[in-house]
Every structure is written in C-alpha cells, then in structure tokens.
PDB file of C-alpha atoms in Angstrom:
ATOM      1  CA  UNK A   1     -78.087 197.530  76.129  1.00 89.00           C
ATOM      2  CA  UNK A   2     -81.307 196.066  74.770  1.00 93.00           C
ATOM      3  CA  UNK A   3     -81.636 196.723  71.027  1.00 92.00           C
ATOM      4  CA  UNK A   4     -84.795 198.796  71.582  1.00 92.00           C
ATOM      5  CA  UNK A   5     -82.738 201.293  73.604  1.00 92.00           C
ATOM      6  CA  UNK A   6     -85.227 201.229  76.486  1.00 94.00           C
ATOM      7  CA  UNK A   7     -83.521 198.692  78.759  1.00 95.00           C
ATOM      8  CA  UNK A   8     -80.041 197.775  79.908  1.00 96.00           C
ATOM      9  CA  UNK A   9     -78.705 194.786  81.822  1.00 96.00           C
ATOM     10  CA  UNK A  10     -75.901 195.217  84.329  1.00 96.00           C
ATOM     11  CA  UNK A  11     -73.774 193.038  86.571  1.00 95.00           C
ATOM     12  CA  UNK A  12     -71.489 193.801  89.471  1.00 92.00           C
ATOM     13  CA  UNK A  13     -69.699 192.787  92.631  1.00 94.00           C
ATOM     14  CA  UNK A  14     -73.016 192.192  94.393  1.00 95.00           C
ATOM     15  CA  UNK A  15     -73.346 188.991  92.239  1.00 95.00           C
ATOM     16  CA  UNK A  16     -76.666 190.224  90.828  1.00 95.00           C
ATOM     17  CA  UNK A  17     -77.779 190.455  87.223  1.00 95.00           C
ATOM     18  CA  UNK A  18     -80.033 193.514  87.008  1.00 96.00           C
ATOM     19  CA  UNK A  19     -82.346 194.801  84.280  1.00 96.00           C
ATOM     20  CA  UNK A  20     -83.181 198.503  84.180  1.00 96.00           C
ATOM     21  CA  UNK A  21     -85.800 200.578  82.373  1.00 95.00           C
ATOM     22  CA  UNK A  22     -83.939 203.605  80.988  1.00 96.00           C
ATOM     23  CA  UNK A  23     -86.791 204.979  78.862  1.00 93.00           C
ATOM     24  CA  UNK A  24     -87.464 207.799  81.344  1.00 91.00           C
ATOM     25  CA  UNK A  25     -85.260 210.403  83.015  1.00 92.00           C
ATOM     26  CA  UNK A  26     -84.851 208.278  86.165  1.00 94.00           C
ATOM     27  CA  UNK A  27     -83.854 204.614  85.547  1.00 93.00           C
ATOM     28  CA  UNK A  28     -86.127 202.051  87.204  1.00 95.00           C
ATOM     29  CA  UNK A  29     -85.070 198.565  88.315  1.00 96.00           C
ATOM     30  CA  UNK A  30     -87.168 195.918  86.532  1.00 96.00           C
ATOM     31  CA  UNK A  31     -85.450 192.755  87.797  1.00 95.00           C
ATOM     32  CA  UNK A  32     -82.694 191.689  90.175  1.00 95.00           C
ATOM     33  CA  UNK A  33     -81.602 188.100  89.568  1.00 94.00           C
ATOM     34  CA  UNK A  34     -79.470 186.355  92.247  1.00 92.00           C
ATOM     35  CA  UNK A  35     -78.481 183.192  90.345  1.00 90.00           C
ATOM     36  CA  UNK A  36     -74.750 183.974  90.041  1.00 93.00           C
ATOM     37  CA  UNK A  37     -72.397 182.942  92.826  1.00 92.00           C
ATOM     38  CA  UNK A  38     -69.708 185.545  92.100  1.00 93.00           C
ATOM     39  CA  UNK A  39     -69.210 188.990  90.554  1.00 94.00           C
ATOM     40  CA  UNK A  40     -71.070 189.374  87.241  1.00 95.00           C
ATOM     41  CA  UNK A  41     -68.505 190.656  84.721  1.00 94.00           C
ATOM     42  CA  UNK A  42     -70.177 190.339  81.328  1.00 95.00           C
ATOM     43  CA  UNK A  43     -73.704 190.642  79.936  1.00 97.00           C
ATOM     44  CA  UNK A  44     -74.997 190.793  76.365  1.00 97.00           C
ATOM     45  CA  UNK A  45     -78.408 190.957  74.718  1.00 97.00           C
ATOM     46  CA  UNK A  46     -79.003 189.137  71.448  1.00 97.00           C
ATOM     47  CA  UNK A  47     -79.614 191.434  68.451  1.00 96.00           C
ATOM     48  CA  UNK A  48     -83.349 190.669  68.561  1.00 95.00           C
ATOM     49  CA  UNK A  49     -83.474 191.310  72.327  1.00 95.00           C
ATOM     50  CA  UNK A  50     -85.034 187.914  73.111  1.00 96.00           C
ATOM     51  CA  UNK A  51     -81.977 186.401  74.799  1.00 97.00           C
ATOM     52  CA  UNK A  52     -79.526 187.585  77.430  1.00 97.00           C
ATOM     53  CA  UNK A  53     -76.160 185.965  78.271  1.00 97.00           C
ATOM     54  CA  UNK A  54     -74.300 186.572  81.518  1.00 97.00           C
ATOM     55  CA  UNK A  55     -70.898 185.488  82.824  1.00 96.00           C
ATOM     56  CA  UNK A  56     -69.428 185.680  86.306  1.00 92.00           C
ATOM     57  CA  UNK A  57     -65.823 186.334  87.230  1.00 84.00           C
ATOM     58  CA  UNK A  58     -65.151 182.944  88.793  1.00 88.00           C
ATOM     59  CA  UNK A  59     -67.932 180.622  87.660  1.00 92.00           C
ATOM     60  CA  UNK A  60     -66.790 178.288  84.915  1.00 93.00           C
ATOM     61  CA  UNK A  61     -69.973 178.692  82.879  1.00 94.00           C
ATOM     62  CA  UNK A  62     -72.198 181.109  81.051  1.00 95.00           C
ATOM     63  CA  UNK A  63     -75.887 181.547  81.683  1.00 96.00           C
ATOM     64  CA  UNK A  64     -78.601 181.932  79.054  1.00 96.00           C
ATOM     65  CA  UNK A  65     -81.747 183.924  79.900  1.00 96.00           C
ATOM     66  CA  UNK A  66     -85.100 184.230  78.129  1.00 96.00           C
ATOM     67  CA  UNK A  67     -85.399 188.024  77.875  1.00 95.00           C
ATOM     68  CA  UNK A  68     -88.786 188.214  76.160  1.00 94.00           C
ATOM     69  CA  UNK A  69     -90.249 189.796  79.331  1.00 93.00           C
ATOM     70  CA  UNK A  70     -88.997 192.535  81.664  1.00 90.00           C
ATOM     71  CA  UNK A  71     -87.858 189.865  84.155  1.00 93.00           C
ATOM     72  CA  UNK A  72     -85.596 187.391  82.301  1.00 95.00           C
ATOM     73  CA  UNK A  73     -86.167 183.703  82.976  1.00 95.00           C
ATOM     74  CA  UNK A  74     -83.217 181.366  83.645  1.00 93.00           C
ATOM     75  CA  UNK A  75     -82.428 178.922  80.865  1.00 92.00           C
ATOM     76  CA  UNK A  76     -79.427 176.881  79.762  1.00 93.00           C
ATOM     77  CA  UNK A  77     -76.216 176.888  81.818  1.00 95.00           C
ATOM     78  CA  UNK A  78     -73.152 176.006  79.725  1.00 94.00           C
ATOM     79  CA  UNK A  79     -70.024 174.696  81.474  1.00 93.00           C
ATOM     80  CA  UNK A  80     -66.605 176.124  80.545  1.00 93.00           C
ATOM     81  CA  UNK A  81     -63.005 174.980  81.178  1.00 91.00           C
ATOM     82  CA  UNK A  82     -62.127 178.265  82.929  1.00 91.00           C
ATOM     83  CA  UNK A  83     -63.793 181.502  84.100  1.00 92.00           C
ATOM     84  CA  UNK A  84     -65.208 183.933  81.529  1.00 94.00           C
ATOM     85  CA  UNK A  85     -65.155 187.715  81.968  1.00 93.00           C
ATOM     86  CA  UNK A  86     -66.882 188.936  78.822  1.00 95.00           C
ATOM     87  CA  UNK A  87     -69.431 187.939  76.192  1.00 96.00           C
ATOM     88  CA  UNK A  88     -70.691 189.433  72.918  1.00 97.00           C
ATOM     89  CA  UNK A  89     -73.183 188.327  70.275  1.00 97.00           C
ATOM     90  CA  UNK A  90     -72.488 188.177  66.557  1.00 97.00           C
ATOM     91  CA  UNK A  91     -74.533 190.695  64.526  1.00 96.00           C
ATOM     92  CA  UNK A  92     -76.767 187.914  63.167  1.00 96.00           C
ATOM     93  CA  UNK A  93     -77.418 186.528  66.665  1.00 96.00           C
ATOM     94  CA  UNK A  94     -76.285 183.031  65.675  1.00 95.00           C
ATOM     95  CA  UNK A  95     -73.165 182.892  67.846  1.00 96.00           C
ATOM     96  CA  UNK A  96     -71.383 184.426  70.826  1.00 97.00           C
ATOM     97  CA  UNK A  97     -67.725 185.038  71.598  1.00 96.00           C
ATOM     98  CA  UNK A  98     -66.303 184.732  75.113  1.00 96.00           C
ATOM     99  CA  UNK A  99     -63.334 186.450  76.724  1.00 95.00           C
ATOM    100  CA  UNK A 100     -61.634 185.091  79.806  1.00 93.00           C
ATOM    101  CA  UNK A 101     -58.955 182.925  81.339  1.00 90.00           C
ATOM    102  CA  UNK A 102     -56.769 180.666  79.250  1.00 84.00           C
ATOM    103  CA  UNK A 103     -58.941 178.040  77.587  1.00 82.00           C
ATOM    104  CA  UNK A 104     -62.158 180.054  77.715  1.00 88.00           C
ATOM    105  CA  UNK A 105     -61.903 182.209  74.592  1.00 89.00           C
ATOM    106  CA  UNK A 106     -64.170 180.605  72.023  1.00 93.00           C
ATOM    107  CA  UNK A 107     -66.963 181.186  69.540  1.00 95.00           C
ATOM    108  CA  UNK A 108     -70.134 179.232  70.417  1.00 96.00           C
ATOM    109  CA  UNK A 109     -72.822 178.590  67.802  1.00 95.00           C
ATOM    110  CA  UNK A 110     -76.533 178.795  68.551  1.00 93.00           C
ATOM    111  CA  UNK A 111     -78.363 175.848  66.995  1.00 91.00           C
ATOM    112  CA  UNK A 112     -81.978 174.891  67.698  1.00 88.00           C
ATOM    113  CA  UNK A 113     -82.005 177.149  70.757  1.00 86.00           C
ATOM    114  CA  UNK A 114     -78.852 175.607  72.298  1.00 91.00           C
ATOM    115  CA  UNK A 115     -75.231 176.749  72.289  1.00 93.00           C
ATOM    116  CA  UNK A 116     -72.873 174.095  70.945  1.00 90.00           C
ATOM    117  CA  UNK A 117     -69.752 173.363  68.866  1.00 87.00           C
ATOM    118  CA  UNK A 118     -67.318 175.864  70.421  1.00 93.00           C
ATOM    119  CA  UNK A 119     -64.418 176.961  68.217  1.00 94.00           C
ATOM    120  CA  UNK A 120     -61.347 178.017  70.223  1.00 93.00           C
ATOM    121  CA  UNK A 121     -59.648 181.318  69.456  1.00 95.00           C
ATOM    122  CA  UNK A 122     -55.889 181.026  68.892  1.00 94.00           C
ATOM    123  CA  UNK A 123     -54.378 182.692  71.969  1.00 92.00           C
ATOM    124  CA  UNK A 124     -50.890 181.209  72.487  1.00 88.00           C
ATOM    125  CA  UNK A 125     -52.272 180.111  75.870  1.00 89.00           C
ATOM    126  CA  UNK A 126     -52.875 183.722  76.958  1.00 92.00           C
ATOM    127  CA  UNK A 127     -55.970 185.152  78.670  1.00 93.00           C
ATOM    128  CA  UNK A 128     -58.367 187.109  76.468  1.00 95.00           C
ATOM    129  CA  UNK A 129     -59.259 190.473  78.006  1.00 94.00           C
ATOM    130  CA  UNK A 130     -61.952 191.398  75.476  1.00 95.00           C
ATOM    131  CA  UNK A 131     -63.523 189.999  72.297  1.00 96.00           C
ATOM    132  CA  UNK A 132     -65.998 191.630  69.884  1.00 96.00           C
ATOM    133  CA  UNK A 133     -67.378 190.799  66.443  1.00 97.00           C
ATOM    134  CA  UNK A 134     -66.953 193.057  63.439  1.00 96.00           C
ATOM    135  CA  UNK A 135     -70.096 194.702  62.059  1.00 95.00           C
ATOM    136  CA  UNK A 136     -70.364 192.088  59.293  1.00 94.00           C
ATOM    137  CA  UNK A 137     -69.647 189.176  61.672  1.00 95.00           C
ATOM    138  CA  UNK A 138     -66.682 187.901  59.657  1.00 95.00           C
ATOM    139  CA  UNK A 139     -63.952 188.774  62.197  1.00 96.00           C
ATOM    140  CA  UNK A 140     -63.375 189.147  65.919  1.00 97.00           C
ATOM    141  CA  UNK A 141     -61.178 191.770  67.570  1.00 96.00           C
ATOM    142  CA  UNK A 142     -59.786 191.359  71.038  1.00 95.00           C
ATOM    143  CA  UNK A 143     -56.898 191.810  73.391  1.00 95.00           C
ATOM    144  CA  UNK A 144     -54.538 189.260  74.908  1.00 94.00           C
ATOM    145  CA  UNK A 145     -52.721 189.629  78.214  1.00 92.00           C
ATOM    146  CA  UNK A 146     -49.141 188.931  77.190  1.00 87.00           C
ATOM    147  CA  UNK A 147     -46.817 190.092  79.988  1.00 86.00           C
ATOM    148  CA  UNK A 148     -46.624 192.715  82.722  1.00 83.00           C
ATOM    149  CA  UNK A 149     -45.372 195.260  80.204  1.00 85.00           C
ATOM    150  CA  UNK A 150     -46.953 194.125  76.953  1.00 88.00           C
ATOM    151  CA  UNK A 151     -50.423 193.259  75.652  1.00 92.00           C
ATOM    152  CA  UNK A 152     -51.533 192.297  72.139  1.00 93.00           C
ATOM    153  CA  UNK A 153     -54.439 193.419  69.991  1.00 95.00           C
ATOM    154  CA  UNK A 154     -55.533 190.497  67.830  1.00 96.00           C
ATOM    155  CA  UNK A 155     -57.957 190.032  64.943  1.00 97.00           C
ATOM    156  CA  UNK A 156     -59.296 186.521  64.442  1.00 97.00           C
ATOM    157  CA  UNK A 157     -61.422 185.053  61.690  1.00 95.00           C
ATOM    158  CA  UNK A 158     -64.781 183.738  62.918  1.00 92.00           C
ATOM    159  CA  UNK A 159     -63.305 180.217  62.883  1.00 92.00           C
ATOM    160  CA  UNK A 160     -60.745 181.272  65.518  1.00 94.00           C
ATOM    161  CA  UNK A 161     -57.611 181.708  63.353  1.00 96.00           C
ATOM    162  CA  UNK A 162     -55.315 184.672  63.993  1.00 95.00           C
ATOM    163  CA  UNK A 163     -55.379 187.103  61.084  1.00 95.00           C
ATOM    164  CA  UNK A 164     -53.537 190.135  62.514  1.00 96.00           C
ATOM    165  CA  UNK A 165     -51.601 190.817  65.722  1.00 95.00           C
ATOM    166  CA  UNK A 166     -50.337 194.147  67.066  1.00 94.00           C
ATOM    167  CA  UNK A 167     -47.930 194.502  70.019  1.00 92.00           C
ATOM    168  CA  UNK A 168     -48.191 197.324  72.573  1.00 89.00           C
ATOM    169  CA  UNK A 169     -45.874 198.120  75.458  1.00 89.00           C
ATOM    170  CA  UNK A 170     -48.890 198.931  77.606  1.00 88.00           C
ATOM    171  CA  UNK A 171     -51.909 197.351  79.244  1.00 91.00           C
ATOM    172  CA  UNK A 172     -54.690 197.133  76.610  1.00 92.00           C
ATOM    173  CA  UNK A 173     -57.931 195.980  78.267  1.00 92.00           C
ATOM    174  CA  UNK A 174     -60.233 196.400  75.266  1.00 93.00           C
ATOM    175  CA  UNK A 175     -60.388 196.698  71.487  1.00 95.00           C
ATOM    176  CA  UNK A 176     -63.219 196.729  68.992  1.00 95.00           C
ATOM    177  CA  UNK A 177     -64.114 197.298  65.352  1.00 96.00           C
ATOM    178  CA  UNK A 178     -65.320 200.483  63.717  1.00 94.00           C
ATOM    179  CA  UNK A 179     -68.464 200.017  61.563  1.00 94.00           C
ATOM    180  CA  UNK A 180     -66.315 199.955  58.373  1.00 94.00           C
ATOM    181  CA  UNK A 181     -64.639 196.645  59.462  1.00 93.00           C
ATOM    182  CA  UNK A 182     -61.257 198.171  58.481  1.00 93.00           C
ATOM    183  CA  UNK A 183     -60.353 200.077  61.643  1.00 95.00           C
ATOM    184  CA  UNK A 184     -59.984 199.140  65.293  1.00 95.00           C
ATOM    185  CA  UNK A 185     -60.005 201.268  68.415  1.00 95.00           C
ATOM    186  CA  UNK A 186     -57.850 199.988  71.265  1.00 94.00           C
ATOM    187  CA  UNK A 187     -57.945 201.435  74.779  1.00 92.00           C
ATOM    188  CA  UNK A 188     -54.688 201.416  76.735  1.00 88.00           C
ATOM    189  CA  UNK A 189     -53.011 202.987  79.748  1.00 81.00           C
ATOM    190  CA  UNK A 190     -51.368 205.420  77.332  1.00 81.00           C
ATOM    191  CA  UNK A 191     -54.582 206.456  75.549  1.00 88.00           C
ATOM    192  CA  UNK A 192     -56.703 205.294  72.626  1.00 92.00           C
ATOM    193  CA  UNK A 193     -55.071 203.820  69.512  1.00 89.00           C
ATOM    194  CA  UNK A 194     -56.774 203.696  66.120  1.00 94.00           C
ATOM    195  CA  UNK A 195     -55.514 200.803  63.986  1.00 94.00           C
ATOM    196  CA  UNK A 196     -56.057 200.521  60.244  1.00 95.00           C
ATOM    197  CA  UNK A 197     -56.057 196.883  59.229  1.00 94.00           C
ATOM    198  CA  UNK A 198     -53.821 195.824  56.354  1.00 88.00           C
ATOM    199  CA  UNK A 199     -55.568 194.646  53.188  1.00 78.00           C
TER     200      UNK A 199
END
C-alpha cells in the first residue's frame, strides 16, 4: 500500500504490475505495467511513496520504479543470483530486504538513488519465504524453508547475522514484527503463533 492510503500496487500471474486508486468505494486501475516476464510476487512502496520495487517469481532481478506519479516510470533493474519472491523497505527508506531462493536473501542499501552493497542474510543455504524489518529498522524477521515437515522463524540483525531461531514442525510462510519490536507473529498451517523474543 502507498503510505498515503489512497493507492495500492499489486502483482499476479498475469505478469503485470498494477497500481490502483482505492480512495473511493470502487477501486480504479491507474496503471498496468507489462515489464515483467513472469508472475509478479512481491511489491513494496518506499515509506515516502516516491519509489516502488517489484520482483517476479522467476526473474533473477528486482525492478525499481519512480512512483511520484500515478503511472510509475521504469528505473533501475538490479540483477540477482536467484529468483526473489518478496521485498520490503526499511522504515527509514534507506534499504530493502529480499526474500527468495537460496542466495537471494539480502539487505540492499540505497545510496545516491542506486541500490548497492548487498549484505547476505545467514540462511544455512535455505530459501527465505518472507522477510520484514522491525519498526525501528534494527532487525529483520523472516521464515526459512527447512524441510518438508519443518520451517524456521528467524530474526536477523540488519547486517544479516542470525540473532534468534525458532523451529516449527509445520509450514510457516510468513512472520513479522509487532510495533513493540519484542514480539513476532508467525503464520503456519496450524494457526498463528505469537513469539516473545528473549532479552
């Protein structure tokens, strides 16, 4: 969602990145962008709403869009070692974190309008299913695909080091921080888990 609450960006199997006006009772399509070559799995607006990032299921790259108008304009395309499936901005807008296939999970810094200096998240060579910053930007919560019967919820420092790890005998596709930075919510096949982080 755009930070002004009036627009959202969506992606899907039709390979299109779409921007919608949701300020009225009936959403209106503002833009339909066909640049991706595969299913669009992740989109994120910057905290100031001026930038949009999108990732496709099989493209080994992320796309940067100028979102200062209702129809975003294509910008930088950043190559990746493997496909990405999710993206989120840090609260200060100075970095993004990617989720995806082994080798993709990383924190990228925004410097002088360009993304650079990726810092890999420690994953034990596992795929990252989701990754989100804490409200203060100091940590990242995410989930790792571990085996057919077990996934892990992990908390990393912003420099990619594992700080906490929790094992679940279930599929856990997503986890994220509560605003207090001390609790996590993790969604699994068995329900929602609330995790209090150790001091």
